[in-house]
Structures are given as C-alpha cells and as structure tokens.
C-alpha cells in the first residue's frame, strides 16, 4: 500500500449517502489512520468559548491549579489537573512540555474548577463534551457500516457506559527561544493513542505531525471547520490492523516561538471491561485482553 503525503478530508454530513460516507471514512482510517472530518453541528463559537475557558484555567497561578490536581499522581485517567512535565511517552528523550486538565464521567467529579477561579468553565466544557459525544456516536456508526459489522452501533454499545471516555484540554506553554529547550525536547513526543477513536480540535499554532509508512512525519495543519479524527491501538487490534493506529507528535517550530499551543481532545474509548474481539480480520498472535488491562499497561509506560 502506498504511503501518504497528506491527511484526507471526509465529509460525514447527513446530506451525503451514508454508505459512501462510511466507505470514505474507513478508507482514510485504513490508509492513514487520521482524517479531517466535516460534520453537521460544528459550532465555531462553542469551540472558541471552550478555548477561551481553557486559557483562563491554565493562566491561573500554580498554587490555584494545584488545588485541582489528581489526588495522587498514580491516579491515571481520572479527573483533574495534570501538571507540566508529568507525562513521558518516550523515556529516551526529555520530558514533554505540556499540561492538561482531564474530565472523565466515570470518576469523582469534585475537582471542577470553581466559578470563582474560572467563571463559566464547567458550562463551557460540558457543552462541548455533549457535542463531541454526539459526533463520536456518528463516527462509531459510520465505522460500523464501513466495516460491515452486523450491528453498526456495536462500538457505541461498547462505550460510554462507564470509564471509557476521557475529555482533555491541553496547554503547551510558550517557548521563547531554543535555549529554553533540552536537546531533543518537543511539546509531545511520538506516540499512538490507546483506545478506539480520538477526536481533536487544535488552535492555529500548528506543530502536530503524523508519521507515514516511510517513517516520515507529515504536518497535520489546523483546518478550520473540521475535527481531526484518528484511530487508537485497541480499535486497530480489533480490526486486525485494518484501521491504523498512527504515530504522531507535536513539535515546536521557530516561527511559533513565543506562542502557546492549545488543543481539546476526546478519547473515545471502550468501557474498561470490553475485551479484545475480532471486528474484522483476526487476532492472531494477540493474547486475551480487556481495555482496562491495555490502558493500564500503557499508563505504566507513560507515568513512570
């Protein structure tokens, strides 16, 4: 199969024929593992509002942000603030330059930033979570059709009942000049995602790159009016690697010195007790595994 030099755009709006949409989406996720998605209900103002409230949270003092940190740094994938230099995808390279706030519906909800600290944060994020959840169900359904599953809603039924979904806002602090970086340090080192699908919105700063089949990184430029969707490891395994879980990273280019970068992500994952199963192809060489077991293995590698 040929390599790729760009990421395809897939229009999944309901005015198009559903089977053609499903074919286009599965082709993109099979060949590249990533796709820009144009969809019904995209709300630019809602997204701007969420990015504004994200900035307001990350602009708080370290003391204020620390009030919302996970109770222990061993509590992975939960709800709360993840400080800078905490996650580390590649231990042969310097630690990543980013901080995050995670929101998971299946865990303790007590660490929403207060209205005093970040007015409107809860409302803004909840609105975007609802919109992204609707998009996730649409994507799952189309993938189900494209894979010719007996039940096109199978992926939705395997998700959203427990601790599968994780919504995350990310802040990559500004870097003013090269001397602030350690040799080989980037905003986020190369990695794949853990679960089924990931939905991403990024600001206009840029820096995200996706690896092609030759091991070369291709820029995933910010494209207005779209969400960027990619395949995670567990869905790739369930499809016998028909759908590709693709390595990606976030760099700092010289033209973006002095600028922060922001992104908003929904990791659309199966519920923790969902077991590896052949959706298409086979699972030859893979051991029986639940998503919780896979996720905990990946967390152990990331949070040493």
Coordinates of C-alpha atoms in Angstrom, one line a residue:
X1 CA 0.0 0.0 0.0
X2 CA 1.3 3.5 -0.9
X3 CA 2.4 5.9 1.7
X4 CA 0.7 9.3 2.2
X5 CA 1.8 12.9 2.0
X6 CA -1.3 14.4 3.5
X7 CA -4.4 13.8 5.6
X8 CA -7.7 13.3 3.8
X9 CA -10.8 15.3 4.4
X10 CA -14.0 13.3 4.9
X11 CA -17.4 15.0 4.7
X12 CA -19.8 13.0 7.0
X13 CA -22.7 15.4 6.8
X14 CA -26.0 13.6 6.6
X15 CA -26.9 15.1 3.2
X16 CA -24.5 12.6 1.6
X17 CA -25.1 8.9 1.0
X18 CA -24.4 7.0 4.2
X19 CA -22.7 4.1 2.6
X20 CA -20.4 6.4 0.6
X21 CA -19.5 8.3 3.7
X22 CA -18.7 5.1 5.6
X23 CA -16.5 3.9 2.8
X24 CA -14.6 7.2 2.6
X25 CA -14.1 7.3 6.4
X26 CA -12.9 3.7 6.7
X27 CA -10.6 4.1 3.6
X28 CA -9.0 7.2 5.3
X29 CA -8.6 5.4 8.6
X30 CA -7.2 2.3 6.9
X31 CA -4.7 4.1 4.7
X32 CA -3.6 7.0 7.0
X33 CA -5.2 6.4 10.4
X34 CA -6.2 10.1 10.5
X35 CA -8.9 12.1 8.8
X36 CA -10.2 15.7 8.9
X37 CA -14.0 15.4 9.4
X38 CA -16.6 17.9 8.3
X39 CA -19.8 17.3 10.1
X40 CA -23.3 18.6 10.9
X41 CA -23.4 20.7 14.1
X42 CA -19.9 22.1 14.1
X43 CA -20.1 25.2 16.3
X44 CA -17.2 27.6 15.9
X45 CA -18.4 29.9 18.7
X46 CA -18.8 27.0 21.1
X47 CA -15.2 25.9 20.3
X48 CA -13.8 29.5 20.7
X49 CA -15.6 29.7 24.1
X50 CA -14.0 26.4 25.2
X51 CA -10.5 27.5 24.1
X52 CA -11.1 30.8 26.0
X53 CA -12.0 29.0 29.2
X54 CA -9.1 26.6 28.7
X55 CA -6.7 29.6 28.6
X56 CA -8.3 31.1 31.7
X57 CA -7.7 27.9 33.6
X58 CA -4.1 27.4 32.5
X59 CA -3.4 31.1 33.2
X60 CA -4.1 30.5 36.9
X61 CA -1.2 30.6 39.3
X62 CA 0.5 27.3 40.1
X63 CA -1.0 27.4 43.6
X64 CA -4.5 27.7 42.3
X65 CA -4.1 25.0 39.7
X66 CA -2.6 22.6 42.3
X67 CA -6.0 22.6 44.1
X68 CA -7.4 20.6 41.2
X69 CA -4.5 18.1 40.7
X70 CA -5.3 14.4 40.8
X71 CA -5.4 13.3 44.5
X72 CA -2.3 11.2 43.7
X73 CA -0.2 11.2 40.5
X74 CA -0.8 7.4 40.5
X75 CA -4.5 8.0 39.8
X76 CA -4.3 8.0 36.0
X77 CA -7.0 8.8 33.6
X78 CA -9.2 10.4 36.2
X79 CA -10.5 13.9 36.7
X80 CA -8.4 17.0 37.4
X81 CA -5.2 18.8 36.6
X82 CA -2.1 17.1 35.2
X83 CA 1.0 19.3 35.8
X84 CA 3.7 20.1 33.3
X85 CA 6.5 17.5 32.8
X86 CA 4.4 14.7 34.3
X87 CA 3.7 12.6 31.2
X88 CA 6.5 11.0 29.4
X89 CA 5.8 8.9 26.2
X90 CA 9.5 8.3 25.3
X91 CA 11.9 7.8 28.2
X92 CA 14.9 8.1 25.8
X93 CA 14.0 11.8 25.3
X94 CA 13.5 14.8 27.6
X95 CA 10.0 15.1 29.2
X96 CA 7.2 16.6 27.2
X97 CA 6.3 20.3 27.5
X98 CA 2.6 20.3 28.3
X99 CA 0.0 20.4 31.0
X100 CA -3.6 19.2 30.9
X101 CA -7.0 19.0 32.6
X102 CA -8.8 15.7 32.3
X103 CA -12.6 15.2 32.6
X104 CA -13.9 11.6 32.9
X105 CA -17.6 10.9 33.5
X106 CA -16.9 7.6 35.3
X107 CA -14.9 9.1 38.3
X108 CA -15.2 11.6 41.1
X109 CA -16.4 14.9 39.8
X110 CA -15.4 17.1 42.7
X111 CA -12.4 18.8 41.0
X112 CA -14.2 21.1 38.5
X113 CA -12.5 24.5 38.8
X114 CA -14.7 26.8 40.9
X115 CA -16.8 29.6 39.5
X116 CA -14.6 31.9 41.5
X117 CA -11.4 30.7 39.8
X118 CA -12.7 30.2 36.3
X119 CA -16.2 31.5 35.8
X120 CA -18.2 29.5 33.2
X121 CA -15.6 26.7 32.8
X122 CA -18.0 23.9 33.8
X123 CA -20.8 25.2 31.5
X124 CA -18.4 25.7 28.5
X125 CA -16.7 22.3 28.7
X126 CA -20.0 20.4 29.4
X127 CA -21.5 21.9 26.2
X128 CA -18.5 20.9 24.1
X129 CA -18.4 17.4 25.7
X130 CA -22.1 16.9 24.7
X131 CA -21.4 18.0 21.1
X132 CA -18.3 15.8 20.8
X133 CA -20.2 12.8 22.3
X134 CA -22.8 13.1 19.5
X135 CA -20.0 13.2 16.9
X136 CA -18.4 10.2 18.5
X137 CA -21.6 8.1 18.2
X138 CA -21.9 9.2 14.5
X139 CA -18.3 8.2 13.8
X140 CA -18.7 4.8 15.5
X141 CA -21.9 4.2 13.5
X142 CA -20.2 5.0 10.2
X143 CA -17.1 2.9 11.1
X144 CA -19.6 0.1 11.8
X145 CA -21.2 0.4 8.4
X146 CA -17.8 0.7 6.7
X147 CA -16.5 -2.5 8.4
X148 CA -19.8 -4.2 7.5
X149 CA -20.5 -5.1 11.2
X150 CA -23.8 -6.9 11.8
X151 CA -24.7 -4.2 14.3
X152 CA -23.3 -0.8 13.1
X153 CA -23.9 0.6 16.7
X154 CA -21.7 -2.1 18.2
X155 CA -18.8 0.3 19.0
X156 CA -21.2 2.8 20.7
X157 CA -22.7 0.0 22.8
X158 CA -19.2 -0.9 23.9
X159 CA -18.5 2.6 25.1
X160 CA -19.9 5.5 27.2
X161 CA -21.4 3.3 29.9
X162 CA -18.5 3.6 32.3
X163 CA -15.0 4.9 32.4
X164 CA -14.1 4.7 28.7
X165 CA -14.4 8.3 27.6
X166 CA -11.8 10.9 28.5
X167 CA -12.1 14.6 27.6
X168 CA -8.9 16.6 27.9
X169 CA -7.8 20.2 27.4
X170 CA -4.1 20.7 26.8
X171 CA -1.8 23.6 27.1
X172 CA 1.6 23.7 25.6
X173 CA 3.3 26.7 27.3
X174 CA 5.1 29.2 25.1
X175 CA 8.8 28.7 24.4
X176 CA 10.6 32.0 23.7
X177 CA 13.8 30.6 22.2
X178 CA 15.8 27.5 21.5
X179 CA 17.9 27.8 24.6
X180 CA 14.9 27.1 26.8
X181 CA 14.8 23.5 25.4
X182 CA 16.8 20.5 26.3
X183 CA 18.4 18.6 23.3
X184 CA 15.7 16.6 21.6
X185 CA 12.9 18.1 23.7
X186 CA 9.5 18.7 22.0
X187 CA 6.0 19.6 23.1
X188 CA 4.8 16.0 22.8
X189 CA 7.0 13.0 21.8
X190 CA 5.8 10.5 19.2
X191 CA 3.1 8.1 20.5
X192 CA -0.1 6.3 19.5
X193 CA -3.4 6.7 21.3
X194 CA -4.8 3.9 23.5
X195 CA -8.4 3.2 22.6
X196 CA -11.0 3.3 19.8
X197 CA -11.1 6.8 18.2
X198 CA -9.7 10.2 19.2
X199 CA -11.4 13.5 18.2
X200 CA -9.1 16.6 18.3
X201 CA -9.6 20.3 17.9
X202 CA -6.4 22.4 17.7
X203 CA -5.8 26.1 17.7
X204 CA -3.9 27.8 14.8
X205 CA -0.5 27.4 16.3
X206 CA 0.4 24.2 14.5
X207 CA 3.1 21.6 15.3
X208 CA 1.1 18.4 15.1
X209 CA 2.7 15.8 12.8
X210 CA 1.6 12.3 11.7
X211 CA 4.0 9.5 10.7
X212 CA 3.6 7.9 7.3
X213 CA 4.6 4.4 6.2
X214 CA 8.2 5.5 5.4
X215 CA 8.7 6.8 8.9
X216 CA 8.5 10.4 7.7
X217 CA 6.3 12.9 9.6
X218 CA 3.6 14.8 7.7
X219 CA 2.2 18.0 9.1
X220 CA -1.4 17.9 10.3
X221 CA -2.2 21.6 9.7
X222 CA -5.1 23.2 11.6
X223 CA -8.1 23.1 9.3
X224 CA -10.9 25.4 10.2
X225 CA -14.4 23.9 10.4
X226 CA -13.2 20.3 11.0
X227 CA -12.4 17.9 13.7
X228 CA -9.3 15.7 13.3
X229 CA -10.1 12.1 14.0
X230 CA -7.6 9.2 14.5
X231 CA -7.6 5.5 15.3
X232 CA -6.4 4.2 18.6
X233 CA -4.5 1.0 19.4
X234 CA -7.4 -1.0 20.7
X235 CA -9.6 -0.5 17.6
X236 CA -6.6 -1.2 15.4
X237 CA -6.1 -4.5 17.2
X238 CA -9.8 -5.4 17.0
X239 CA -9.7 -4.9 13.2
X240 CA -6.6 -7.0 12.6
X241 CA -4.8 -3.6 11.9
X242 CA -7.1 -2.8 9.0
X243 CA -7.6 0.5 10.7
X244 CA -4.3 2.1 11.5
X245 CA -3.2 3.5 14.8
X246 CA -0.6 6.0 13.6
X247 CA 2.3 7.5 15.5
X248 CA 2.1 11.3 16.0
X249 CA 4.0 14.1 17.8
X250 CA 3.9 17.8 18.5
X251 CA 6.9 19.9 17.7
X252 CA 7.9 23.5 18.3
X253 CA 8.9 25.4 15.2
X254 CA 10.9 28.6 15.2
X255 CA 8.0 30.6 13.8
X256 CA 6.0 29.6 16.8
X257 CA 8.5 30.7 19.4
X258 CA 6.7 32.9 21.9
X259 CA 3.3 31.3 21.3
X260 CA 1.4 28.8 23.4
X261 CA -0.4 26.0 21.7
X262 CA -3.8 24.7 22.8
X263 CA -5.8 21.6 21.9
X264 CA -9.0 19.9 23.0
X265 CA -9.3 16.2 22.8
X266 CA -11.9 13.5 23.4
X267 CA -10.5 10.0 23.7
X268 CA -13.4 7.8 22.6
X269 CA -12.5 4.5 24.2
X270 CA -14.4 1.3 25.1
X271 CA -15.5 0.7 28.6
X272 CA -12.8 -0.8 30.8
X273 CA -14.3 -4.4 30.7
X274 CA -14.6 -4.5 26.9
X275 CA -12.5 -7.5 25.7
X276 CA -10.4 -7.6 22.6
X277 CA -12.6 -9.2 19.8
X278 CA -12.3 -9.6 16.1
X279 CA -14.4 -7.0 14.3
X280 CA -12.8 -7.9 11.1
X281 CA -9.6 -9.9 10.2
X282 CA -8.3 -12.0 13.1
X283 CA -6.4 -11.6 16.4
X284 CA -3.6 -13.9 15.5
X285 CA -0.7 -13.6 17.9
X286 CA -2.7 -11.4 20.4
X287 CA -3.4 -12.5 24.0
X288 CA -6.9 -12.1 25.5
X289 CA -7.1 -8.6 26.9
X290 CA -9.6 -6.1 28.3
X291 CA -9.3 -2.4 27.5
X292 CA -8.5 -1.8 31.2
X293 CA -5.6 -4.2 31.0
X294 CA -4.3 -2.5 27.9
X295 CA -4.8 1.0 29.2
X296 CA -3.0 0.2 32.5
X297 CA -0.1 -1.2 30.6
X298 CA 0.2 2.0 28.5
X299 CA -0.2 4.2 31.7
X300 CA 2.6 2.3 33.3
X301 CA 4.8 3.2 30.4
X302 CA 3.8 6.8 30.4
X303 CA 3.8 7.6 34.1
X304 CA 6.9 6.1 35.4

